[in-house]
mmCIF file of C-alpha atoms in Angstrom:
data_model
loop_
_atom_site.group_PDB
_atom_site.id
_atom_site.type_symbol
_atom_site.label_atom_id
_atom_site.label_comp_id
_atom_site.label_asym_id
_atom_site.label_seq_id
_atom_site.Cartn_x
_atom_site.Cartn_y
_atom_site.Cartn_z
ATOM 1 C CA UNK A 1432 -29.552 -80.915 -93.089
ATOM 2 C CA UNK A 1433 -30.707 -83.206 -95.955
ATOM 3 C CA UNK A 1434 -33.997 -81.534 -97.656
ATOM 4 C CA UNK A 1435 -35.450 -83.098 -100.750
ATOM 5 C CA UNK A 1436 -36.742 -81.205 -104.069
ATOM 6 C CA UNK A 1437 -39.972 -80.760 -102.467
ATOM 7 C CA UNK A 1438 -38.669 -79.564 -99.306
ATOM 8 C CA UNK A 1439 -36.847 -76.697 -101.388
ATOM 9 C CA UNK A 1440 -39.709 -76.008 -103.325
ATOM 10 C CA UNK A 1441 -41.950 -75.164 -100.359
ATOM 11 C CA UNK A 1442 -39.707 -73.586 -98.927
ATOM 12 C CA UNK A 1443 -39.005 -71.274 -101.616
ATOM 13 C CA UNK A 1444 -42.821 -70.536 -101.283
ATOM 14 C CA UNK A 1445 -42.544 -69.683 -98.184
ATOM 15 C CA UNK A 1446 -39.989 -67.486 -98.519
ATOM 16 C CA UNK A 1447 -41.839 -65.410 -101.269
ATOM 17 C CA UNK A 1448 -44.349 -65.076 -99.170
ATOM 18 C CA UNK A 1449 -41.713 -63.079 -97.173
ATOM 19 C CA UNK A 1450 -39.652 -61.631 -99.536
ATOM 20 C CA UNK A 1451 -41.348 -61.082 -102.737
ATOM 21 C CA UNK A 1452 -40.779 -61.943 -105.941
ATOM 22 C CA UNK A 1453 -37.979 -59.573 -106.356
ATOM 23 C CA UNK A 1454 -36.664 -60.139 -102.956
ATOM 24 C CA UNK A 1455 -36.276 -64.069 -103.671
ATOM 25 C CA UNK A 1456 -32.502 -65.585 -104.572
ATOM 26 C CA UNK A 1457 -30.751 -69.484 -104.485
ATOM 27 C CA UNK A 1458 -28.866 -67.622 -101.511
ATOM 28 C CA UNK A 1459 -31.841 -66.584 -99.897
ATOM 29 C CA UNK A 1460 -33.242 -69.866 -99.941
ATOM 30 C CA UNK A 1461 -30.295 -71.523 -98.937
ATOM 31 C CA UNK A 1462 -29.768 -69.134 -95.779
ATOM 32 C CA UNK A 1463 -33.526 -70.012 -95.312
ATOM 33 C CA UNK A 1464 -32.472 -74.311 -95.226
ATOM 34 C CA UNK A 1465 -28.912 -73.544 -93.604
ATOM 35 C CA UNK A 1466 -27.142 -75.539 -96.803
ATOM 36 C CA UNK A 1467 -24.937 -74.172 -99.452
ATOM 37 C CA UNK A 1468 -25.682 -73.523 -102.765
ATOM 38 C CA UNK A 1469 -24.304 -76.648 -104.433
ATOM 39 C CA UNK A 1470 -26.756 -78.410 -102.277
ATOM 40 C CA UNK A 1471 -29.462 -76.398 -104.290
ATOM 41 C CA UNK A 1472 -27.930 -76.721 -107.951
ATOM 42 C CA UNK A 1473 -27.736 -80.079 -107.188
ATOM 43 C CA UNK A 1474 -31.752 -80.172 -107.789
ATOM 44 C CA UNK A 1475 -32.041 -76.939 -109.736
ATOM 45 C CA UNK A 1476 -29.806 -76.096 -112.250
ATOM 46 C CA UNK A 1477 -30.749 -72.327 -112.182
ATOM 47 C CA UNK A 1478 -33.119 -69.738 -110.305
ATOM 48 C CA UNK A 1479 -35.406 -70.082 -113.445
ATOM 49 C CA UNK A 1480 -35.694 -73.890 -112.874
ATOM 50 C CA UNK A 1481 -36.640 -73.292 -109.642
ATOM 51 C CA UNK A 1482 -39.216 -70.710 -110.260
ATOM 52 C CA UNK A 1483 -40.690 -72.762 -112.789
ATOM 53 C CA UNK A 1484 -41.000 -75.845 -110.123
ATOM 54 C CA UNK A 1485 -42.638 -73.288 -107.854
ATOM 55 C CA UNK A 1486 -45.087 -72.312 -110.022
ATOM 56 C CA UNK A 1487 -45.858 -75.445 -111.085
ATOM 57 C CA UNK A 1488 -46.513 -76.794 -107.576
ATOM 58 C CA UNK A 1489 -48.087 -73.822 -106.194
ATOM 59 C CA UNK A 1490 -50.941 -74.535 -108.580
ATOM 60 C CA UNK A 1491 -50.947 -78.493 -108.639
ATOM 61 C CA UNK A 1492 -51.528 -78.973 -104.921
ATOM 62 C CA UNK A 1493 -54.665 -76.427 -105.425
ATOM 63 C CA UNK A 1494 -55.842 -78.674 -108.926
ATOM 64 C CA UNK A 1495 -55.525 -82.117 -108.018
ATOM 65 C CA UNK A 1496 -58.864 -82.403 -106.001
ATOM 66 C CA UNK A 1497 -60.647 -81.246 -109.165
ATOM 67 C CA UNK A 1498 -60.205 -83.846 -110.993
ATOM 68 C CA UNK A 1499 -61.632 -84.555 -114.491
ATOM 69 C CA UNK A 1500 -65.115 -83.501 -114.828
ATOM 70 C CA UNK A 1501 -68.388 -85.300 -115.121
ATOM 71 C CA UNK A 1502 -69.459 -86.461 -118.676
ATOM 72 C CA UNK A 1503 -71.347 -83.377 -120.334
ATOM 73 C CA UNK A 1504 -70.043 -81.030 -116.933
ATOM 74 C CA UNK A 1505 -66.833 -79.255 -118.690
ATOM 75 C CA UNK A 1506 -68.189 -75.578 -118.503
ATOM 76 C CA UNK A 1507 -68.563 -75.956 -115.015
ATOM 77 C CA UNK A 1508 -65.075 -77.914 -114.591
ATOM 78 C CA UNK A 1509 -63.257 -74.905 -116.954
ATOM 79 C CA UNK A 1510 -64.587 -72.454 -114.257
ATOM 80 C CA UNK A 1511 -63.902 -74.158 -111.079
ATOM 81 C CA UNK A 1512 -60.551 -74.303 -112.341
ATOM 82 C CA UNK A 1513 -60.239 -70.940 -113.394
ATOM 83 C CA UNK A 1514 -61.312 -69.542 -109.948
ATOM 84 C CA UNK A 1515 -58.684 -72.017 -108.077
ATOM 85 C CA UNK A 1516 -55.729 -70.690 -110.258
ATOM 86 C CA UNK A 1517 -56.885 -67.041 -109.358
ATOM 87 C CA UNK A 1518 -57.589 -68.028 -105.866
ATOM 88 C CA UNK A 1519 -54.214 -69.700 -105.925
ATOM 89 C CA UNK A 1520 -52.424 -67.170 -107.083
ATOM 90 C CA UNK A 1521 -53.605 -64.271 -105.154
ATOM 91 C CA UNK A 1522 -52.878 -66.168 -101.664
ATOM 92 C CA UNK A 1523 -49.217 -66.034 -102.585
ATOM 93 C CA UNK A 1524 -46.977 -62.367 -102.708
ATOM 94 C CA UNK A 1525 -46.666 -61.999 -105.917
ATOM 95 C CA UNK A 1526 -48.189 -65.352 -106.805
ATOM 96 C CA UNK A 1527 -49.259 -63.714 -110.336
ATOM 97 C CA UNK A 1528 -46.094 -62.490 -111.506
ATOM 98 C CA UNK A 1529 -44.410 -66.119 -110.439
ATOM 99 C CA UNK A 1530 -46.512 -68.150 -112.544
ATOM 100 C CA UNK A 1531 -46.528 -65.359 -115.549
ATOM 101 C CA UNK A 1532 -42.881 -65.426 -115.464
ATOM 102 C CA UNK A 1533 -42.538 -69.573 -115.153
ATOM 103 C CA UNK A 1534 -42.103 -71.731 -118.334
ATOM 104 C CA UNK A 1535 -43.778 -75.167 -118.689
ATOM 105 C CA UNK A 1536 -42.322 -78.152 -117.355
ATOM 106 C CA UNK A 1537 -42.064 -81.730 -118.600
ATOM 107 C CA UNK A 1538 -45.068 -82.435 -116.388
ATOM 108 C CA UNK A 1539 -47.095 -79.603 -117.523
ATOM 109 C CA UNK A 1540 -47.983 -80.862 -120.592
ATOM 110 C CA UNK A 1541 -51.394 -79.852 -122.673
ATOM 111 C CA UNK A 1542 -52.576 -83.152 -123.268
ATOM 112 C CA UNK A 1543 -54.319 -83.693 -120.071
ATOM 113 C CA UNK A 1544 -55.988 -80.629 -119.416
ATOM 114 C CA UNK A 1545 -57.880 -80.647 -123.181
ATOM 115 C CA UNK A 1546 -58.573 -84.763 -122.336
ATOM 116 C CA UNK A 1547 -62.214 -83.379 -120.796
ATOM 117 C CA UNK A 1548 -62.938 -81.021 -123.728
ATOM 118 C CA UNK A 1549 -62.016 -82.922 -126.043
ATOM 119 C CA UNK A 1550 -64.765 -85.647 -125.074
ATOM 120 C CA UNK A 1551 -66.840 -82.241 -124.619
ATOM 121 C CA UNK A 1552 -67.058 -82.349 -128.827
ATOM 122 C CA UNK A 1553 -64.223 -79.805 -128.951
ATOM 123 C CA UNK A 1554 -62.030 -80.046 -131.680
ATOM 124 C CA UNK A 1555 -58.219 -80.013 -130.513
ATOM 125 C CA UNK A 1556 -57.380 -77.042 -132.027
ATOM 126 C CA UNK A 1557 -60.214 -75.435 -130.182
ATOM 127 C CA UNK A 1558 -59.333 -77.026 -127.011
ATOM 128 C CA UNK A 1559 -56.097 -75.670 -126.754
ATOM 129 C CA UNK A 1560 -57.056 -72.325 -127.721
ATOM 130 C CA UNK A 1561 -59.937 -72.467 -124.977
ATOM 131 C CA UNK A 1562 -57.799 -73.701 -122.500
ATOM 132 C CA UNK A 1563 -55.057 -70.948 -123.302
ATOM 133 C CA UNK A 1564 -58.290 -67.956 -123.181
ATOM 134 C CA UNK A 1565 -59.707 -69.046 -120.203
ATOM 135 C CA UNK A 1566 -55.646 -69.118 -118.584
ATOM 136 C CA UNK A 1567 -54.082 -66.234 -119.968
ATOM 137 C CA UNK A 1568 -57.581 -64.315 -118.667
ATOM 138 C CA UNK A 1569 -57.500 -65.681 -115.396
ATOM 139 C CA UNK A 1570 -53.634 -64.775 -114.783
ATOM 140 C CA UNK A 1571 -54.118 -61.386 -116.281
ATOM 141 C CA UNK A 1572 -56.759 -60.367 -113.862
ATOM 142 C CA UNK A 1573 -54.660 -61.963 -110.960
ATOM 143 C CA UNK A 1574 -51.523 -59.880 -112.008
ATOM 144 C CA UNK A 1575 -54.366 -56.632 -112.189
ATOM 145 C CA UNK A 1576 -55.613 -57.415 -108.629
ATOM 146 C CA UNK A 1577 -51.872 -57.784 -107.047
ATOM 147 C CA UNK A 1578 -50.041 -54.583 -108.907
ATOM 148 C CA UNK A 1579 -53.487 -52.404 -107.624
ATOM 149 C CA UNK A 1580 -53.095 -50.301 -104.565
ATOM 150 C CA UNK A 1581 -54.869 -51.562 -101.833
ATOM 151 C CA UNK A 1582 -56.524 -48.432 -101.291
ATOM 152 C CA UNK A 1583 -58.167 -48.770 -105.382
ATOM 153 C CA UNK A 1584 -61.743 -49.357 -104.197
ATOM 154 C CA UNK A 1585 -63.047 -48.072 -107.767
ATOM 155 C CA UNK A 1586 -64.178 -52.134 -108.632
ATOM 156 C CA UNK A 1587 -64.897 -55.275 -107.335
ATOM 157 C CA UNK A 1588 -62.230 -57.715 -108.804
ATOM 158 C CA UNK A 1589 -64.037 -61.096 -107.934
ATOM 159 C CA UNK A 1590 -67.177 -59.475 -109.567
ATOM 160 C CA UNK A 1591 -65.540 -58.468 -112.537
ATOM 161 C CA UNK A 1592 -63.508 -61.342 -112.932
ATOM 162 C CA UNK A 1593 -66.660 -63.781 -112.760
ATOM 163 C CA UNK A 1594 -68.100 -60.920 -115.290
ATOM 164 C CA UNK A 1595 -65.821 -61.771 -117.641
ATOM 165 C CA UNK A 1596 -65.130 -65.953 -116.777
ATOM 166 C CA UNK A 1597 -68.791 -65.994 -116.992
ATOM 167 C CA UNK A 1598 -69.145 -64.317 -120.662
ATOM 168 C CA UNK A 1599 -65.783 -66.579 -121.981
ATOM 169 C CA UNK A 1600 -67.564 -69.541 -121.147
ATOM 170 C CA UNK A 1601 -71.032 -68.359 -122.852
ATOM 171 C CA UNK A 1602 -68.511 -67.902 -125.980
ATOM 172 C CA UNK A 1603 -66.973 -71.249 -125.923
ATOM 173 C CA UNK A 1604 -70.595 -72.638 -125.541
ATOM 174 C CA UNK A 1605 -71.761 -70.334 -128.455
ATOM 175 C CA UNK A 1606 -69.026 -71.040 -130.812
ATOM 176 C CA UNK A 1607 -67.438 -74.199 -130.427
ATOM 177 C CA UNK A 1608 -69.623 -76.422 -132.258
ATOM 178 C CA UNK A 1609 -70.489 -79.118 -129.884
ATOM 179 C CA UNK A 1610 -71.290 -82.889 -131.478
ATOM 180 C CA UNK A 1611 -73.776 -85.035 -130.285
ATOM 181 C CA UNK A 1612 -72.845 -89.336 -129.343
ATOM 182 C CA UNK A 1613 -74.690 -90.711 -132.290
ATOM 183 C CA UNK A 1614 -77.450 -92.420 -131.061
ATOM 184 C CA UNK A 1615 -76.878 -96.295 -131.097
ATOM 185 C CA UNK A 1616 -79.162 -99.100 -131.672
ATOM 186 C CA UNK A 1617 -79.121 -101.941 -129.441
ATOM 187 C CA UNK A 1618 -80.104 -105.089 -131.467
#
């Protein structure tokens, strides 16, 4: 059977979905494809690499559609994608853990996702560190919602995540000093 990277990848989704994070191995993946495990070293050269692809494409096929945001719109593009990573991450067994325990690729890179704040005004110091808050928030809560008990009915976690979101990106408004275009003079 000849699978390609992606093939593996998804598959390896799948098979947390199954298994669980602690559950998942090369061997149980390559039971899951019927090849060997030199087929699967071949395009990862350890279970870490491979966790790191999954995390990486568990969230990319959920963040392409959004896109960069409209001119002046990056509040509201910073919290759509905030709620697609959570969403994202819940609707995988341990989803959460995956991506907390996944280092960046070479595609992951920070450049492109502070692009729309930094034509926001944001300086890129500030950038990063709001795109790092509004992150490390989102995949805290998600790794909160999966560890609960599913019998914990003492909150709402989609109302007190938003809570929170909500008051982030009133603080990012409030302190990151915004700059104005200059306006220009058409002779």
């Amino acid at each position: 059977m000849v699978v390609r990277r992606d093939g593996y990848v998804r598959a390896a989704l799948e098979l947390l979905d199954e298994v669980g994070l602690d559950g998942l191995s090369l061997r149980k993946l390559g039971e899951k494809l019927g090849v060997r495990g030199p087929a699967l070293y071949t395009h990862f050269k350890s279970k870490q690499a491979l966790l790191d692809q999954m995390a990486e494409t568990m969230l990319d096929d959920e963040l392409a559609p959004l896109g960069d945001p409209a001119a002046g719109d990056w509040a509201a593009w910073l919290t759509r994608r905030a709620r697609t990573i959570r969403r994202t991450l819940l609707s995988y067994r341990d989803g959460a853990r995956l991506h907390a325990g996944s280092r960046p690729t070479e595609r992951s890179a920070m450049t492109p996702l502070i692009k729309p704040l930094l034509a926001a005004g944001f300086t890129e110091e500030d950038a990063t560190h709001a795109i790092l808050a509004i992150s490390r928030y989102t995949l805290g809560c998600a790794i909160d919602e999966q560890q609960r008990a599913e019998d914990d009915h003492d909150e709402d976690p989609a109302a007190s995540f938003e809570y929170g979101l909500s008051r982030l990106i009133a603080g990012l408004r409030a302190d990151v000093a915004i700059a104005e275009p200059p306006d220009q003079d058409v002779a």
